[in-house]
Tab-separated table of C-alpha atoms in Angstrom:
chain	number	residue	atom	x	y	z
A	243	ASP	CA	0.000	0.000	0.000
A	244	ALA	CA	1.095	3.543	-0.744
A	245	GLY	CA	2.308	5.361	2.353
A	246	ILE	CA	-0.555	7.723	2.909
A	247	THR	CA	-2.250	8.425	6.224
A	248	GLN	CA	-5.033	10.703	7.341
A	249	SER	CA	-5.691	12.165	10.755
A	250	PRO	CA	-7.933	12.165	12.571
A	251	ARG	CA	-9.861	9.145	11.322
A	252	HIS	CA	-13.056	10.218	13.032
A	253	LYS	CA	-14.152	13.587	14.331
A	254	VAL	CA	-17.331	15.051	15.735
A	255	THR	CA	-17.469	18.814	15.980
A	256	GLU	CA	-20.000	21.559	16.482
A	257	THR	CA	-21.298	23.988	13.890
A	258	GLY	CA	-19.144	27.091	13.673
A	259	THR	CA	-15.910	25.561	14.939
A	260	PRO	CA	-12.761	25.363	12.812
A	261	VAL	CA	-11.540	21.932	11.803
A	262	THR	CA	-8.271	20.851	10.208
A	263	LEU	CA	-7.728	17.478	8.586
A	264	ARG	CA	-4.249	16.256	7.809
A	265	CYS	CA	-2.975	14.106	4.981
A	266	HIS	CA	0.564	12.756	5.190
A	267	GLN	CA	2.469	10.836	2.520
A	268	THR	CA	5.815	9.099	2.490
A	269	GLU	CA	5.929	8.563	-1.299
A	270	ASN	CA	7.240	11.995	-2.306
A	271	HIS	CA	4.481	12.303	-4.916
A	272	ARG	CA	3.973	15.726	-6.425
A	273	TYR	CA	0.179	15.770	-6.507
A	274	MET	CA	-2.137	15.616	-3.518
A	275	TYR	CA	-5.942	15.816	-3.471
A	276	TRP	CA	-8.792	16.246	-1.055
A	277	TYR	CA	-12.172	14.705	-1.896
A	278	ARG	CA	-15.434	14.375	-0.080
A	279	GLN	CA	-17.761	11.428	-0.551
A	280	ASP	CA	-21.477	11.668	0.056
A	281	PRO	CA	-24.323	9.286	-0.799
A	282	GLY	CA	-25.731	10.063	-4.228
A	283	HIS	CA	-22.813	12.321	-5.169
A	284	GLY	CA	-19.911	9.970	-5.487
A	285	LEU	CA	-16.455	11.419	-4.970
A	286	ARG	CA	-16.068	15.170	-5.448
A	287	LEU	CA	-12.823	17.119	-5.595
A	288	ILE	CA	-12.441	19.900	-3.036
A	289	HIS	CA	-8.892	21.172	-3.615
A	290	TYR	CA	-5.687	19.779	-4.981
A	291	SER	CA	-1.997	20.602	-4.913
A	292	TYR	CA	0.571	20.213	-7.673
A	293	GLY	CA	3.563	21.153	-5.552
A	294	VAL	CA	4.646	22.870	-2.356
A	295	LYS	CA	2.583	26.052	-1.962
A	296	ASP	CA	0.824	25.342	-5.302
A	297	THR	CA	-2.862	24.622	-4.904
A	298	ASP	CA	-6.028	24.948	-6.943
A	299	LYS	CA	-9.749	24.680	-6.410
A	300	GLY	CA	-11.866	21.718	-7.261
A	301	GLU	CA	-15.561	21.235	-7.841
A	302	VAL	CA	-16.749	21.932	-4.266
A	303	SER	CA	-14.201	24.297	-2.732
A	304	ASP	CA	-16.526	26.792	-1.010
A	305	GLY	CA	-16.037	26.734	2.767
A	306	TYR	CA	-12.695	24.933	2.541
A	307	SER	CA	-9.087	26.073	2.416
A	308	VAL	CA	-5.877	24.103	2.023
A	309	SER	CA	-2.194	24.492	2.647
A	310	ARG	CA	0.874	22.585	1.593
A	311	SER	CA	4.102	23.829	3.166
A	312	LYS	CA	5.934	20.513	2.764
A	313	THR	CA	5.830	17.852	0.075
A	314	GLU	CA	4.539	15.259	2.508
A	315	ASP	CA	1.692	17.173	4.166
A	316	PHE	CA	-1.560	18.555	2.764
A	317	LEU	CA	-3.947	20.189	5.204
A	318	LEU	CA	-7.657	20.769	4.681
A	319	THR	CA	-9.309	23.403	6.866
A	320	LEU	CA	-12.963	24.077	7.417
A	321	GLU	CA	-12.875	27.635	8.705
A	322	SER	CA	-16.342	27.437	10.278
A	323	ALA	CA	-17.858	23.989	10.019
A	324	THR	CA	-21.458	23.588	8.880
A	325	SER	CA	-23.752	20.573	8.958
A	326	SER	CA	-23.529	20.336	5.161
A	327	GLN	CA	-19.841	19.506	5.575
A	328	THR	CA	-20.657	16.278	7.376
A	329	SER	CA	-19.040	13.755	5.085
A	330	VAL	CA	-16.247	11.272	4.580
A	331	TYR	CA	-13.080	12.999	3.429
A	332	PHE	CA	-10.431	11.221	1.398
A	333	CYS	CA	-6.935	12.297	0.583
A	334	ALA	CA	-5.178	10.953	-2.494
A	335	ILE	CA	-1.746	11.264	-4.062
A	336	SER	CA	-0.354	10.758	-7.530
A	337	VAL	CA	2.890	11.180	-9.409
A	338	THR	CA	1.339	13.128	-12.252
A	339	GLY	CA	-2.034	14.803	-12.442
A	340	LEU	CA	-3.511	12.233	-14.789
A	341	ASP	CA	-2.164	8.889	-13.619
A	342	GLU	CA	-3.406	6.527	-10.936
A	343	GLN	CA	-4.218	7.970	-7.566
A	344	TYR	CA	-3.540	6.298	-4.236
A	345	PHE	CA	-6.075	6.920	-1.525
A	346	GLY	CA	-5.842	7.295	2.201
A	347	PRO	CA	-8.213	5.473	4.573
A	348	GLY	CA	-10.570	8.435	4.953
A	349	THR	CA	-11.759	10.717	7.743
A	350	ARG	CA	-15.363	10.576	8.872
A	351	LEU	CA	-16.402	14.070	9.952
A	352	THR	CA	-19.692	14.797	11.679
A	353	VAL	CA	-20.766	18.385	12.254
A	354	THR	CA	-23.575	18.687	14.816
B	83	SER	CA	-17.884	19.522	-15.632
B	84	GLN	CA	-16.517	16.428	-17.314
B	85	GLN	CA	-17.709	13.313	-15.583
B	86	GLY	CA	-17.891	9.639	-16.202
B	87	GLU	CA	-21.273	8.131	-15.554
B	88	GLU	CA	-21.481	4.464	-14.607
B	89	ASP	CA	-24.254	2.117	-15.581
B	90	PRO	CA	-25.926	0.294	-13.934
B	91	GLN	CA	-26.056	2.003	-10.549
B	92	ALA	CA	-26.335	-1.367	-8.847
B	93	LEU	CA	-25.783	-4.954	-9.950
B	94	SER	CA	-26.327	-8.281	-8.203
B	95	ILE	CA	-25.023	-11.510	-9.705
B	96	GLN	CA	-24.298	-15.054	-8.578
B	97	GLU	CA	-20.801	-16.024	-7.608
B	98	GLY	CA	-18.941	-17.400	-10.587
B	99	GLU	CA	-20.819	-15.292	-13.130
B	100	ASN	CA	-19.286	-12.435	-15.071
B	101	ALA	CA	-20.032	-8.824	-14.123
B	102	THR	CA	-20.074	-6.018	-16.645
B	103	MET	CA	-20.387	-2.340	-15.857
B	104	ASN	CA	-20.176	0.609	-18.205
B	105	CYS	CA	-18.953	4.178	-18.116
B	106	SER	CA	-19.872	6.982	-20.472
B	107	TYR	CA	-18.186	10.368	-20.635
B	108	LYS	CA	-18.707	13.626	-22.450
B	109	THR	CA	-15.509	15.092	-23.888
B	110	SER	CA	-12.176	13.915	-25.254
B	111	ILE	CA	-9.892	12.315	-22.704
B	112	ASN	CA	-6.241	11.382	-22.231
B	113	ASN	CA	-7.074	8.262	-20.271
B	114	LEU	CA	-9.808	6.538	-18.285
B	115	GLN	CA	-9.354	4.739	-14.990
B	116	TRP	CA	-11.346	2.246	-12.947
B	117	TYR	CA	-11.264	2.078	-9.154
B	118	ARG	CA	-12.787	-0.237	-6.562
B	119	GLN	CA	-14.018	0.758	-3.122
B	120	ASN	CA	-14.830	-1.754	-0.440
B	121	SER	CA	-17.289	-0.588	2.170
B	122	GLY	CA	-15.780	1.985	4.504
B	123	ARG	CA	-12.401	1.993	2.773
B	124	GLY	CA	-10.483	4.240	0.411
B	125	LEU	CA	-10.558	3.711	-3.330
B	126	VAL	CA	-8.105	1.298	-4.894
B	127	HIS	CA	-6.838	1.770	-8.430
B	128	LEU	CA	-7.625	-1.154	-10.731
B	129	ILE	CA	-6.618	-0.228	-14.245
B	130	LEU	CA	-5.814	2.730	-16.471
B	131	ILE	CA	-6.483	2.701	-20.207
B	132	ARG	CA	-5.115	5.409	-22.449
B	133	SER	CA	-7.077	7.031	-25.245
B	134	ASN	CA	-5.035	5.235	-27.922
B	135	GLU	CA	-5.740	1.809	-26.388
B	136	ARG	CA	-8.835	-0.261	-27.075
B	137	GLU	CA	-8.552	-3.061	-24.563
B	138	LYS	CA	-6.555	-3.864	-21.458
B	139	HIS	CA	-6.406	-6.872	-19.147
B	140	SER	CA	-5.373	-7.336	-15.556
B	141	GLY	CA	-6.005	-10.734	-14.019
B	142	ARG	CA	-9.779	-11.304	-14.099
B	143	LEU	CA	-10.415	-7.742	-15.226
B	144	ARG	CA	-10.908	-6.647	-18.795
B	145	VAL	CA	-11.425	-3.009	-19.735
B	146	THR	CA	-12.431	-1.756	-23.148
B	147	LEU	CA	-12.478	1.794	-24.422
B	148	ASP	CA	-14.419	3.102	-27.394
B	149	THR	CA	-13.476	6.729	-27.931
B	150	SER	CA	-15.894	7.101	-30.839
B	151	LYS	CA	-18.786	6.293	-28.487
B	152	LYS	CA	-17.124	7.923	-25.486
B	153	SER	CA	-17.650	4.817	-23.423
B	154	SER	CA	-15.765	2.165	-21.501
B	155	SER	CA	-16.684	-1.152	-19.962
B	156	LEU	CA	-15.231	-3.119	-17.079
B	157	LEU	CA	-15.683	-6.879	-17.143
B	158	ILE	CA	-14.960	-8.984	-14.069
B	159	THR	CA	-14.852	-12.659	-14.951
B	160	ALA	CA	-15.636	-15.560	-12.610
B	161	SER	CA	-16.828	-13.261	-9.845
B	162	ARG	CA	-16.052	-13.962	-6.206
B	163	ALA	CA	-17.599	-12.779	-2.948
B	164	ALA	CA	-14.563	-10.536	-2.453
B	165	ASP	CA	-15.521	-8.611	-5.596
B	166	THR	CA	-18.497	-7.133	-3.737
B	167	ALA	CA	-17.700	-3.428	-3.789
B	168	SER	CA	-18.426	-0.168	-5.543
B	169	TYR	CA	-16.662	0.466	-8.833
B	170	PHE	CA	-15.895	3.930	-10.143
B	171	CYS	CA	-14.657	5.207	-13.442
B	172	ALA	CA	-12.605	8.392	-13.566
B	173	THR	CA	-11.721	10.586	-16.512
B	174	ASP	CA	-9.774	13.718	-17.227
B	175	ASP	CA	-11.117	16.330	-19.632
B	176	GLY	CA	-8.052	16.396	-21.873
B	177	ARG	CA	-6.834	19.711	-20.459
B	178	ASP	CA	-6.375	19.939	-16.716
B	179	ASP	CA	-4.222	17.885	-14.389
B	180	LYS	CA	-7.049	16.356	-12.415
B	181	ILE	CA	-9.569	13.566	-12.871
B	182	ILE	CA	-13.248	13.435	-12.067
B	183	PHE	CA	-15.009	10.402	-10.654
B	184	GLY	CA	-18.419	9.064	-11.536
B	185	LYS	CA	-20.959	8.069	-8.903
B	186	GLY	CA	-20.116	4.396	-9.140
B	187	THR	CA	-21.715	1.007	-9.648
B	188	ARG	CA	-22.492	-1.040	-6.543
B	189	LEU	CA	-21.724	-4.683	-7.254
B	190	HIS	CA	-23.053	-7.413	-4.985
B	191	ILE	CA	-21.932	-10.999	-5.463
B	192	LEU	CA	-24.486	-13.491	-4.187
B	193	PRO	CA	-23.248	-16.783	-2.692
């Protein structure tokens, strides 16, 4: 398995609080991605990074920000969590932007 | 936005039978990928087929790509209980360095 971990694995938080999810890789891959997965919507891209300090928005970026200060870490921040952000969040990595992606185990986030 | 759309949404077959699921997309692509997701787990890459390829095999998996019809199929032969999972296709749009996933096909293998 690709060396990719996510933390925390589960989190329950209250509406309005900030939340940061961490993705860590040991593969030195250039590209990193954050997705959310919801029933009926499949997997949707939130933000992605194509290098240190290089990030871009995905399909559902509103309410989320990201940072990548090191190759191995990609952080996803919910500045003020809302109930609509209750979801399972997956991080993925890839060598190039178009080749196979390797996924982390996911973080289940519940916003009450 | 560019998106692969899988068909059917759900499929139940007997163990030992073959399973076929399809993916259609809208615009020209560089490649198309298939992923599997077991319940509660992250996606696992199965196979990537490039736009200049028509067929690709990996073990019990066979993927075809018809760029004229903008469609792909994934065939799993001699299905096993362990094949029970959701299967997703993913495509790029020929321009950007990201891929977009479809909503998936839920495959259930009956004993």
